[in-house]
Amino acid sequence: MADTQQEFADFLVDSNVVEFGDFTLKSGRKSPYFFNFGKLSSAYLLNKTAWFYARFITEKKLSPDIIFGPAYKGTPLGVAISLSLQRDFNTEISYSFNRKEKKSYGDGGTIVGSPLANKKIVTVDDVLTSGMTVDDSIRLIREEVGIPTAYIVALDRQERGNSGVDSALCEAENRLNINIHSITTISHILKNLAKSPTNVEQVKKIQDYLTDFGVEG
């Protein structure tokens, strides 16, 4: 599992998904880095990312019935992961995603793809910062009578949540009574960045940020 975490972190850095600058996060915090999942927009990068998720799902033996990709970034990701599970890991799994607004005509409803009712659902998303997006997805799945068994994000920023003590990930797990996994963490990203002396300034800024807002471990 440790190999998967570092390999994925290396891939994300090499793909320039980690951007440096001055960013305002959904939580309102000012961050010296941003995880720009939108850069994984080529077929190769999306396929490779989906393969890491599929590998993680297989290694963890999560065995969902459906991969759910919340709109918008999770939608192509969820489809690509389902394809990778079938193609690369010989595992047939359906997929679903949601509309941002409920459709009142045609097929109607909020869910597109496989119905969620009474199915084991693994939700896939990009990054966990405050945990607010997780609440919306799990609430929707439960409203559709689905069974949320796990939530997977690419990166855990390892930041404190609203309590100021526990991580946002742990807070969301406890609040929603669901297992939340991250394929990699900002610690693994920092390990990659520290290999090059040209990244000294960026590493220092991220370390200072984590001193203010991060959690241990």
PDB file of C-alpha atoms in Angstrom:
ATOM      1  CA  MET A   1       0.000   0.000   0.000  1.00  0.00           C
ATOM      2  CA  ALA A   2       2.867   2.355   0.825  1.00  0.00           C
ATOM      3  CA  ASP A   3       4.231   1.835  -2.693  1.00  0.00           C
ATOM      4  CA  THR A   4       0.880   2.838  -4.198  1.00  0.00           C
ATOM      5  CA  GLN A   5       0.823   6.028  -2.117  1.00  0.00           C
ATOM      6  CA  GLN A   6       4.281   7.181  -3.169  1.00  0.00           C
ATOM      7  CA  GLU A   7       3.900   6.067  -6.792  1.00  0.00           C
ATOM      8  CA  PHE A   8       0.676   8.036  -7.082  1.00  0.00           C
ATOM      9  CA  ALA A   9       2.229  11.106  -5.434  1.00  0.00           C
ATOM     10  CA  ASP A  10       5.120  10.933  -7.898  1.00  0.00           C
ATOM     11  CA  PHE A  11       2.679  10.647 -10.794  1.00  0.00           C
ATOM     12  CA  LEU A  12       0.689  13.683  -9.622  1.00  0.00           C
ATOM     13  CA  VAL A  13       3.805  15.836  -9.291  1.00  0.00           C
ATOM     14  CA  ASP A  14       5.152  14.692 -12.661  1.00  0.00           C
ATOM     15  CA  SER A  15       1.759  15.512 -14.222  1.00  0.00           C
ATOM     16  CA  ASN A  16       1.877  19.074 -12.808  1.00  0.00           C
ATOM     17  CA  VAL A  17      -1.350  18.553 -10.909  1.00  0.00           C
ATOM     18  CA  VAL A  18       0.167  20.258  -7.873  1.00  0.00           C
ATOM     19  CA  GLU A  19       0.301  24.021  -8.500  1.00  0.00           C
ATOM     20  CA  PHE A  20       2.129  26.603  -6.405  1.00  0.00           C
ATOM     21  CA  GLY A  21       0.997  30.143  -5.653  1.00  0.00           C
ATOM     22  CA  ASP A  22      -1.613  31.855  -3.501  1.00  0.00           C
ATOM     23  CA  PHE A  23      -4.941  30.009  -3.502  1.00  0.00           C
ATOM     24  CA  THR A  24      -8.171  30.410  -1.548  1.00  0.00           C
ATOM     25  CA  LEU A  25      -9.656  27.016  -0.702  1.00  0.00           C
ATOM     26  CA  LYS A  26     -13.306  26.051  -0.258  1.00  0.00           C
ATOM     27  CA  SER A  27     -12.600  26.093   3.478  1.00  0.00           C
ATOM     28  CA  GLY A  28     -11.583  29.757   3.193  1.00  0.00           C
ATOM     29  CA  ARG A  29      -7.960  29.096   4.060  1.00  0.00           C
ATOM     30  CA  LYS A  30      -5.159  30.662   2.040  1.00  0.00           C
ATOM     31  CA  SER A  31      -2.932  27.896   0.691  1.00  0.00           C
ATOM     32  CA  PRO A  32       0.496  28.001  -1.014  1.00  0.00           C
ATOM     33  CA  TYR A  33      -0.471  25.042  -3.179  1.00  0.00           C
ATOM     34  CA  PHE A  34      -3.497  23.780  -5.027  1.00  0.00           C
ATOM     35  CA  PHE A  35      -4.413  20.312  -6.232  1.00  0.00           C
ATOM     36  CA  ASN A  36      -5.710  21.002  -9.763  1.00  0.00           C
ATOM     37  CA  PHE A  37      -7.452  17.782 -10.760  1.00  0.00           C
ATOM     38  CA  GLY A  38      -8.685  19.448 -13.934  1.00  0.00           C
ATOM     39  CA  LYS A  39      -5.198  19.068 -15.410  1.00  0.00           C
ATOM     40  CA  LEU A  40      -5.774  15.333 -15.728  1.00  0.00           C
ATOM     41  CA  SER A  41      -7.699  16.040 -18.918  1.00  0.00           C
ATOM     42  CA  SER A  42      -5.895  13.931 -21.507  1.00  0.00           C
ATOM     43  CA  ALA A  43      -6.908  10.338 -22.198  1.00  0.00           C
ATOM     44  CA  TYR A  44      -3.536   9.063 -20.982  1.00  0.00           C
ATOM     45  CA  LEU A  45      -3.587  11.004 -17.694  1.00  0.00           C
ATOM     46  CA  LEU A  46      -7.210  10.123 -16.932  1.00  0.00           C
ATOM     47  CA  ASN A  47      -6.593   6.449 -17.690  1.00  0.00           C
ATOM     48  CA  LYS A  48      -3.500   6.374 -15.497  1.00  0.00           C
ATOM     49  CA  THR A  49      -5.304   8.131 -12.642  1.00  0.00           C
ATOM     50  CA  ALA A  50      -8.246   5.741 -12.910  1.00  0.00           C
ATOM     51  CA  TRP A  51      -5.823   2.804 -12.844  1.00  0.00           C
ATOM     52  CA  PHE A  52      -4.419   4.010  -9.502  1.00  0.00           C
ATOM     53  CA  TYR A  53      -7.939   4.234  -8.062  1.00  0.00           C
ATOM     54  CA  ALA A  54      -8.849   0.800  -9.440  1.00  0.00           C
ATOM     55  CA  ARG A  55      -5.633  -0.642  -8.030  1.00  0.00           C
ATOM     56  CA  PHE A  56      -6.424   0.893  -4.636  1.00  0.00           C
ATOM     57  CA  ILE A  57      -9.984  -0.494  -4.672  1.00  0.00           C
ATOM     58  CA  THR A  58      -8.622  -3.933  -5.558  1.00  0.00           C
ATOM     59  CA  GLU A  59      -5.835  -3.883  -2.943  1.00  0.00           C
ATOM     60  CA  LYS A  60      -8.283  -2.774  -0.246  1.00  0.00           C
ATOM     61  CA  LYS A  61     -10.794  -5.466  -1.299  1.00  0.00           C
ATOM     62  CA  LEU A  62     -13.631  -2.923  -1.197  1.00  0.00           C
ATOM     63  CA  SER A  63     -15.827  -4.897  -3.656  1.00  0.00           C
ATOM     64  CA  PRO A  64     -18.498  -2.279  -4.470  1.00  0.00           C
ATOM     65  CA  ASP A  65     -21.501  -2.851  -6.710  1.00  0.00           C
ATOM     66  CA  ILE A  66     -21.304   0.691  -8.086  1.00  0.00           C
ATOM     67  CA  ILE A  67     -18.659   3.384  -8.474  1.00  0.00           C
ATOM     68  CA  PHE A  68     -20.287   6.758  -7.841  1.00  0.00           C
ATOM     69  CA  GLY A  69     -18.647   9.892  -9.250  1.00  0.00           C
ATOM     70  CA  PRO A  70     -20.183  13.115  -7.882  1.00  0.00           C
ATOM     71  CA  ALA A  71     -20.610  15.985 -10.323  1.00  0.00           C
ATOM     72  CA  TYR A  72     -18.600  17.430 -11.814  1.00  0.00           C
ATOM     73  CA  LYS A  73     -15.000  16.269 -11.434  1.00  0.00           C
ATOM     74  CA  GLY A  74     -15.991  12.871 -10.111  1.00  0.00           C
ATOM     75  CA  THR A  75     -18.145  12.034 -13.126  1.00  0.00           C
ATOM     76  CA  PRO A  76     -15.485  11.212 -15.760  1.00  0.00           C
ATOM     77  CA  LEU A  77     -13.301   9.773 -13.015  1.00  0.00           C
ATOM     78  CA  GLY A  78     -15.988   7.320 -11.898  1.00  0.00           C
ATOM     79  CA  VAL A  79     -16.596   6.127 -15.461  1.00  0.00           C
ATOM     80  CA  ALA A  80     -12.858   5.731 -16.102  1.00  0.00           C
ATOM     81  CA  ILE A  81     -12.377   3.776 -12.859  1.00  0.00           C
ATOM     82  CA  SER A  82     -15.186   1.380 -13.772  1.00  0.00           C
ATOM     83  CA  LEU A  83     -13.544   0.810 -17.149  1.00  0.00           C
ATOM     84  CA  SER A  84     -10.132   0.249 -15.531  1.00  0.00           C
ATOM     85  CA  LEU A  85     -11.543  -2.242 -13.040  1.00  0.00           C
ATOM     86  CA  GLN A  86     -13.068  -4.235 -15.902  1.00  0.00           C
ATOM     87  CA  ARG A  87     -10.091  -3.904 -18.264  1.00  0.00           C
ATOM     88  CA  ASP A  88      -7.125  -4.118 -15.884  1.00  0.00           C
ATOM     89  CA  PHE A  89      -8.448  -6.050 -12.893  1.00  0.00           C
ATOM     90  CA  ASN A  90     -11.133  -8.297 -14.431  1.00  0.00           C
ATOM     91  CA  THR A  91     -13.796  -6.811 -12.155  1.00  0.00           C
ATOM     92  CA  GLU A  92     -17.199  -5.897 -13.576  1.00  0.00           C
ATOM     93  CA  ILE A  93     -18.661  -2.900 -11.717  1.00  0.00           C
ATOM     94  CA  SER A  94     -21.398  -0.445 -12.694  1.00  0.00           C
ATOM     95  CA  TYR A  95     -21.126   3.327 -12.430  1.00  0.00           C
ATOM     96  CA  SER A  96     -23.402   6.246 -11.563  1.00  0.00           C
ATOM     97  CA  PHE A  97     -23.156   9.989 -11.228  1.00  0.00           C
ATOM     98  CA  ASN A  98     -25.489  12.805 -10.274  1.00  0.00           C
ATOM     99  CA  ARG A  99     -26.934  15.876 -11.893  1.00  0.00           C
ATOM    100  CA  LYS A 100     -26.395  19.141 -10.051  1.00  0.00           C
ATOM    101  CA  GLU A 101     -30.087  19.897 -10.472  1.00  0.00           C
ATOM    102  CA  LYS A 102     -32.927  17.388 -10.417  1.00  0.00           C
ATOM    103  CA  LYS A 103     -34.401  16.737 -13.861  1.00  0.00           C
ATOM    104  CA  SER A 104     -38.195  17.044 -14.037  1.00  0.00           C
ATOM    105  CA  TYR A 105     -38.705  15.695 -17.573  1.00  0.00           C
ATOM    106  CA  GLY A 106     -37.663  12.668 -19.648  1.00  0.00           C
ATOM    107  CA  ASP A 107     -36.063  10.061 -17.422  1.00  0.00           C
ATOM    108  CA  GLY A 108     -36.192  12.555 -14.542  1.00  0.00           C
ATOM    109  CA  GLY A 109     -34.439  12.406 -11.207  1.00  0.00           C
ATOM    110  CA  THR A 110     -30.951  13.193 -10.029  1.00  0.00           C
ATOM    111  CA  ILE A 111     -29.004   9.988 -10.736  1.00  0.00           C
ATOM    112  CA  VAL A 112     -27.597   9.021 -14.131  1.00  0.00           C
ATOM    113  CA  GLY A 113     -26.402   5.464 -14.646  1.00  0.00           C
ATOM    114  CA  SER A 114     -27.014   2.458 -12.449  1.00  0.00           C
ATOM    115  CA  PRO A 115     -29.691   2.932  -9.738  1.00  0.00           C
ATOM    116  CA  LEU A 116     -28.178   3.141  -6.255  1.00  0.00           C
ATOM    117  CA  ALA A 117     -30.942   1.529  -4.207  1.00  0.00           C
ATOM    118  CA  ASN A 118     -29.740  -1.358  -2.020  1.00  0.00           C
ATOM    119  CA  LYS A 119     -26.320  -1.392  -3.717  1.00  0.00           C
ATOM    120  CA  LYS A 120     -22.883  -1.089  -2.094  1.00  0.00           C
ATOM    121  CA  ILE A 121     -21.461   2.231  -3.246  1.00  0.00           C
ATOM    122  CA  VAL A 122     -17.853   3.441  -3.368  1.00  0.00           C
ATOM    123  CA  THR A 123     -17.675   7.173  -4.077  1.00  0.00           C
ATOM    124  CA  VAL A 124     -14.619   8.615  -5.842  1.00  0.00           C
ATOM    125  CA  ASP A 125     -13.512  12.246  -5.770  1.00  0.00           C
ATOM    126  CA  ASP A 126     -10.398  14.374  -6.140  1.00  0.00           C
ATOM    127  CA  VAL A 127      -9.259  15.890  -2.835  1.00  0.00           C
ATOM    128  CA  LEU A 128     -10.332  16.195   0.775  1.00  0.00           C
ATOM    129  CA  THR A 129      -9.782  19.601   2.381  1.00  0.00           C
ATOM    130  CA  SER A 130     -12.658  20.526   4.676  1.00  0.00           C
ATOM    131  CA  GLY A 131     -14.831  17.440   4.104  1.00  0.00           C
ATOM    132  CA  MET A 132     -17.897  19.481   3.095  1.00  0.00           C
ATOM    133  CA  THR A 133     -18.222  17.851  -0.336  1.00  0.00           C
ATOM    134  CA  VAL A 134     -18.243  14.399   1.247  1.00  0.00           C
ATOM    135  CA  ASP A 135     -21.393  15.257   3.231  1.00  0.00           C
ATOM    136  CA  ASP A 136     -23.326  16.199   0.096  1.00  0.00           C
ATOM    137  CA  SER A 137     -22.408  12.992  -1.740  1.00  0.00           C
ATOM    138  CA  ILE A 138     -23.163  10.636   1.143  1.00  0.00           C
ATOM    139  CA  ARG A 139     -26.445  12.400   1.867  1.00  0.00           C
ATOM    140  CA  LEU A 140     -27.490  11.973  -1.775  1.00  0.00           C
ATOM    141  CA  ILE A 141     -26.567   8.273  -1.819  1.00  0.00           C
ATOM    142  CA  ARG A 142     -28.574   7.616   1.344  1.00  0.00           C
ATOM    143  CA  GLU A 143     -31.535   9.538  -0.043  1.00  0.00           C
ATOM    144  CA  GLU A 144     -31.411   7.157  -3.019  1.00  0.00           C
ATOM    145  CA  VAL A 145     -31.373   4.214  -0.546  1.00  0.00           C
ATOM    146  CA  GLY A 146     -27.835   3.282  -1.559  1.00  0.00           C
ATOM    147  CA  ILE A 147     -25.345   1.779   0.899  1.00  0.00           C
ATOM    148  CA  PRO A 148     -22.220   3.968   1.084  1.00  0.00           C
ATOM    149  CA  THR A 149     -19.356   1.636   2.005  1.00  0.00           C
ATOM    150  CA  ALA A 150     -16.334   3.870   1.297  1.00  0.00           C
ATOM    151  CA  TYR A 151     -15.277   7.260  -0.046  1.00  0.00           C
ATOM    152  CA  ILE A 152     -11.970   7.560  -1.903  1.00  0.00           C
ATOM    153  CA  VAL A 153     -10.069  10.734  -2.709  1.00  0.00           C
ATOM    154  CA  ALA A 154      -6.795  11.115  -4.559  1.00  0.00           C
ATOM    155  CA  LEU A 155      -5.180  13.359  -1.963  1.00  0.00           C
ATOM    156  CA  ASP A 156      -5.646  14.061   1.727  1.00  0.00           C
ATOM    157  CA  ARG A 157      -4.308  17.547   2.495  1.00  0.00           C
ATOM    158  CA  GLN A 158      -3.945  16.394   6.128  1.00  0.00           C
ATOM    159  CA  GLU A 159      -5.470  19.552   7.557  1.00  0.00           C
ATOM    160  CA  ARG A 160      -7.362  20.061  10.777  1.00  0.00           C
ATOM    161  CA  GLY A 161     -11.114  20.226  10.495  1.00  0.00           C
ATOM    162  CA  ASN A 162     -13.586  22.485  12.277  1.00  0.00           C
ATOM    163  CA  SER A 163     -12.737  21.047  15.682  1.00  0.00           C
ATOM    164  CA  GLY A 164      -9.182  22.316  15.363  1.00  0.00           C
ATOM    165  CA  VAL A 165      -7.920  18.960  16.671  1.00  0.00           C
ATOM    166  CA  ASP A 166      -8.794  16.049  14.402  1.00  0.00           C
ATOM    167  CA  SER A 167      -8.182  15.967  10.665  1.00  0.00           C
ATOM    168  CA  ALA A 168     -11.006  16.903   8.319  1.00  0.00           C
ATOM    169  CA  LEU A 169     -10.911  13.303   7.087  1.00  0.00           C
ATOM    170  CA  CYS A 170     -11.388  11.853  10.582  1.00  0.00           C
ATOM    171  CA  GLU A 171     -14.131  14.357  11.348  1.00  0.00           C
ATOM    172  CA  ALA A 172     -16.003  13.397   8.176  1.00  0.00           C
ATOM    173  CA  GLU A 173     -15.604   9.681   8.941  1.00  0.00           C
ATOM    174  CA  ASN A 174     -17.050  10.125  12.426  1.00  0.00           C
ATOM    175  CA  ARG A 175     -19.800  12.480  11.289  1.00  0.00           C
ATOM    176  CA  LEU A 176     -20.994  10.260   8.445  1.00  0.00           C
ATOM    177  CA  ASN A 177     -20.095   6.820   9.845  1.00  0.00           C
ATOM    178  CA  ILE A 178     -18.212   5.816   6.694  1.00  0.00           C
ATOM    179  CA  ASN A 179     -14.657   4.811   5.808  1.00  0.00           C
ATOM    180  CA  ILE A 180     -12.818   7.556   3.912  1.00  0.00           C
ATOM    181  CA  HIS A 181      -9.574   6.662   2.140  1.00  0.00           C
ATOM    182  CA  SER A 182      -6.961   8.781   0.399  1.00  0.00           C
ATOM    183  CA  ILE A 183      -4.700   7.167  -2.178  1.00  0.00           C
ATOM    184  CA  THR A 184      -1.915   9.551  -1.227  1.00  0.00           C
ATOM    185  CA  THR A 185      -1.263  12.516   1.083  1.00  0.00           C
ATOM    186  CA  ILE A 186       0.480  15.867   1.111  1.00  0.00           C
ATOM    187  CA  SER A 187       3.262  14.160   3.110  1.00  0.00           C
ATOM    188  CA  HIS A 188       3.997  11.928   0.113  1.00  0.00           C
ATOM    189  CA  ILE A 189       3.868  14.938  -2.213  1.00  0.00           C
ATOM    190  CA  LEU A 190       6.414  16.708   0.002  1.00  0.00           C
ATOM    191  CA  LYS A 191       8.653  13.644  -0.059  1.00  0.00           C
ATOM    192  CA  ASN A 192       8.700  13.821  -3.851  1.00  0.00           C
ATOM    193  CA  LEU A 193       9.285  17.585  -3.970  1.00  0.00           C
ATOM    194  CA  ALA A 194      12.163  17.347  -1.481  1.00  0.00           C
ATOM    195  CA  LYS A 195      14.173  15.287  -3.988  1.00  0.00           C
ATOM    196  CA  SER A 196      14.965  18.414  -6.033  1.00  0.00           C
ATOM    197  CA  PRO A 197      16.791  21.500  -4.694  1.00  0.00           C
ATOM    198  CA  THR A 198      14.716  23.664  -7.035  1.00  0.00           C
ATOM    199  CA  ASN A 199      11.665  22.950  -4.884  1.00  0.00           C
ATOM    200  CA  VAL A 200      13.130  24.235  -1.596  1.00  0.00           C
ATOM    201  CA  GLU A 201      10.969  27.351  -1.495  1.00  0.00           C
ATOM    202  CA  GLN A 202       7.748  25.485  -2.292  1.00  0.00           C
ATOM    203  CA  VAL A 203       8.505  22.792   0.277  1.00  0.00           C
ATOM    204  CA  LYS A 204       9.152  25.405   2.972  1.00  0.00           C
ATOM    205  CA  LYS A 205       5.886  27.225   2.246  1.00  0.00           C
ATOM    206  CA  ILE A 206       3.871  23.997   2.415  1.00  0.00           C
ATOM    207  CA  GLN A 207       5.603  22.955   5.633  1.00  0.00           C
ATOM    208  CA  ASP A 208       4.844  26.364   7.173  1.00  0.00           C
ATOM    209  CA  TYR A 209       1.220  26.041   6.069  1.00  0.00           C
ATOM    210  CA  LEU A 210       0.958  22.600   7.681  1.00  0.00           C
ATOM    211  CA  THR A 211       2.470  23.984  10.872  1.00  0.00           C
ATOM    212  CA  ASP A 212      -0.518  26.334  11.034  1.00  0.00           C
ATOM    213  CA  PHE A 213      -3.267  24.050   9.777  1.00  0.00           C
ATOM    214  CA  GLY A 214      -1.968  20.476   9.537  1.00  0.00           C
ATOM    215  CA  VAL A 215      -2.347  17.418  11.724  1.00  0.00           C
ATOM    216  CA  GLU A 216       0.351  15.011  12.771  1.00  0.00           C
ATOM    217  CA  GLY A 217       0.815  11.737  10.942  1.00  0.00           C
TER     218      GLY A 217
END
